[in-house]
Coordinates of C-alpha atoms in Angstrom, one line a residue:
M1 CA -9.6 34.0 -19.8
F2 CA -10.9 32.6 -16.8
L3 CA -11.8 28.9 -18.1
S4 CA -8.2 28.4 -19.4
V5 CA -7.1 29.1 -16.0
A6 CA -9.2 27.1 -14.3
V7 CA -8.1 24.1 -16.8
Y8 CA -4.5 24.7 -16.5
F9 CA -4.8 24.4 -12.2
K10 CA -7.1 21.5 -12.9
E11 CA -4.9 19.4 -15.2
I12 CA -2.1 20.6 -12.6
K13 CA -4.0 19.2 -10.1
T14 CA -4.6 16.1 -12.0
A15 CA -1.2 15.1 -12.8
E16 CA -0.1 15.9 -9.2
D17 CA -2.9 13.3 -7.9
K18 CA -1.6 10.3 -10.6
V19 CA 1.8 11.0 -9.3
K20 CA 0.5 11.1 -5.8
N21 CA -1.2 7.6 -6.1
K22 CA 1.3 6.0 -7.9
R23 CA 3.9 6.9 -5.0
E24 CA 1.7 5.6 -2.5
E25 CA 0.7 2.3 -4.3
I26 CA 4.3 1.7 -4.3
E27 CA 4.8 2.8 -1.2
Y28 CA 1.8 0.1 0.4
E29 CA 4.1 -2.5 -1.4
L30 CA 8.0 -1.5 -0.2
P31 CA 7.0 -3.8 2.9
R32 CA 6.7 -7.2 0.8
F33 CA 9.7 -6.0 -1.2
A34 CA 11.9 -4.9 1.8
A35 CA 11.0 -8.6 3.3
T36 CA 11.9 -10.0 -0.2
L37 CA 15.1 -8.2 -0.3
T38 CA 16.1 -10.0 2.8
Q39 CA 15.6 -13.3 1.6
E40 CA 17.1 -13.0 -1.3
L41 CA 20.3 -11.3 -0.2
K42 CA 20.5 -14.4 2.2
A43 CA 21.5 -16.4 -1.0
S44 CA 22.4 -14.0 -3.8
R45 CA 24.3 -10.6 -4.1
D46 CA 23.3 -10.3 -7.5
I47 CA 20.8 -6.9 -7.7
L48 CA 20.1 -7.1 -11.0
S49 CA 18.2 -10.6 -10.8
I50 CA 17.2 -10.0 -7.5
L51 CA 14.9 -7.0 -8.9
E52 CA 14.3 -8.6 -12.1
S53 CA 12.9 -11.7 -10.2
Y54 CA 10.5 -9.4 -8.0
K55 CA 9.6 -7.8 -10.9
Q56 CA 6.9 -10.9 -11.6
N57 CA 5.5 -10.5 -8.9
A58 CA 5.1 -6.9 -8.4
G59 CA 2.2 -4.4 -8.5
A60 CA 1.3 -2.3 -11.7
S61 CA 3.3 0.6 -10.2
M62 CA 6.0 -1.1 -9.1
K63 CA 6.7 -3.9 -11.8
R64 CA 7.0 -0.6 -14.3
E65 CA 9.3 1.4 -12.3
L66 CA 11.4 -1.7 -11.9
E67 CA 11.3 -2.7 -15.6
I68 CA 12.4 0.8 -16.3
T69 CA 15.0 0.5 -13.9
V70 CA 16.1 -2.6 -14.5
A71 CA 16.6 -1.6 -18.4
D72 CA 18.6 1.2 -16.7
M73 CA 20.9 -1.1 -14.8
K74 CA 21.6 -3.1 -17.8
S75 CA 22.5 0.0 -20.1
G76 CA 24.9 1.8 -17.3
S77 CA 25.9 2.0 -13.9
F78 CA 23.9 0.2 -11.7
E79 CA 24.2 2.8 -8.5
G80 CA 23.1 5.3 -11.2
A81 CA 20.3 3.1 -12.2
L82 CA 19.1 3.6 -8.6
T83 CA 19.3 6.5 -8.1
R84 CA 17.3 7.4 -10.5
F85 CA 14.8 5.1 -9.4
E86 CA 14.4 7.0 -6.2
T87 CA 14.4 10.3 -7.6
R88 CA 11.4 9.2 -10.1
L89 CA 9.0 9.2 -6.8
G90 CA 10.7 10.8 -4.3
S91 CA 9.9 8.7 -1.5
S92 CA 11.8 8.8 1.9
A93 CA 10.7 5.3 2.0
L94 CA 11.6 4.4 -1.2
S95 CA 15.1 6.4 -0.8
E96 CA 15.8 4.1 2.3
V97 CA 15.6 0.9 0.1
V98 CA 17.8 2.2 -3.1
R99 CA 20.1 3.3 -0.3
G100 CA 20.3 -0.1 1.5
L101 CA 20.5 -2.0 -2.6
I102 CA 23.5 0.7 -3.2
S103 CA 25.3 -0.2 -0.2
V104 CA 24.8 -4.4 -1.1
L105 CA 26.2 -2.7 -4.7
R106 CA 29.3 -1.7 -2.8
G107 CA 30.3 -5.1 -0.8
D108 CA 28.1 -4.6 3.0
D109 CA 26.3 -7.0 4.0
G110 CA 22.8 -5.9 3.3
V111 CA 20.6 -9.2 5.1
V112 CA 20.3 -6.9 8.5
Y113 CA 19.7 -3.7 7.1
F114 CA 16.7 -5.2 4.9
Q115 CA 15.4 -7.0 8.2
M116 CA 15.2 -3.8 10.2
L117 CA 14.0 -1.8 7.3
A118 CA 11.4 -4.1 6.8
H119 CA 10.3 -4.2 10.3
D120 CA 9.8 -0.6 10.2
L121 CA 8.2 -0.5 7.4
K122 CA 5.9 -2.9 8.4
Q123 CA 5.0 -0.8 10.8
L124 CA 4.4 2.2 9.1
E125 CA 2.1 -0.2 7.0
L126 CA 0.1 -0.7 10.2
Q127 CA 0.3 2.6 11.5
R128 CA -1.4 3.5 7.9
L129 CA -3.8 0.9 7.9
K130 CA -4.9 2.3 11.0
T131 CA -5.4 5.2 10.6
I132 CA -7.5 4.3 7.6
A133 CA -10.0 2.3 9.8
A134 CA -10.2 5.2 11.9
K135 CA -11.8 6.6 9.3
Q136 CA -14.2 4.2 8.2
P137 CA -16.5 3.6 11.8
A138 CA -18.6 6.9 10.8
K139 CA -19.6 5.1 7.5
I140 CA -20.3 1.8 8.9
R141 CA -21.8 3.1 12.0
K142 CA -25.1 4.0 10.3
Y143 CA -25.5 0.1 8.6
S144 CA -24.5 -1.1 12.4
F145 CA -27.5 0.7 13.3
A146 CA -29.8 0.0 10.3
M147 CA -28.7 -3.7 11.5
L148 CA -29.8 -3.4 15.5
M149 CA -33.2 -1.7 14.5
C150 CA -33.7 -4.3 12.3
F151 CA -32.6 -7.2 15.0
V152 CA -34.9 -5.7 17.0
F153 CA -38.3 -5.2 15.0
M154 CA -37.5 -8.7 14.6
Y155 CA -37.8 -10.2 17.9
L156 CA -40.3 -7.0 18.6
A157 CA -42.2 -9.0 16.0
V158 CA -41.7 -12.9 17.2
M159 CA -42.4 -11.7 20.7
G160 CA -45.7 -9.6 19.1
I161 CA -47.0 -13.1 17.3
Q162 CA -46.3 -15.4 20.5
I163 CA -48.3 -12.7 22.7
M164 CA -51.3 -12.6 20.5
N165 CA -51.4 -16.2 20.1
T166 CA -51.3 -17.2 24.1
M167 CA -53.9 -14.5 24.5
G168 CA -56.1 -16.1 21.8
K169 CA -55.9 -19.5 23.9
L170 CA -56.1 -17.8 27.2
F171 CA -59.8 -16.1 25.8

């Protein structure tokens, strides 16, 4: 009985971890997606073709979600498909992107919105990378200390050999 409960919670945690990893992978790609939307909206307002063209260069998780969204857009309402795309992932950053896409569908000029959004997402990405980098020094410190010791021993060995050679010539 206890084992079945433990396995149940382990499987629930595994499913949550997969969804979380997928969401993070897509969120890492959102700054590039917003920048691409900014450039594409300057030339065209066809959201479907923009999503289809971005899908070719997207990461695995984003590509899969865009495939589902594009198929949903072709078979039904564009706004409904974008809303379901947002709901599937539950990401606040993706919600802002979807909100901008829906406003473009309604006729707004989304270029400035996506420029600002791309800037904000880029700042979030830099903050996320700084957080990751802050966790790394503890791992790097032990290797840098080992390298320092190797350099010190190398210099001491060279100095010792030179001193021994010089001492031999003096006596």
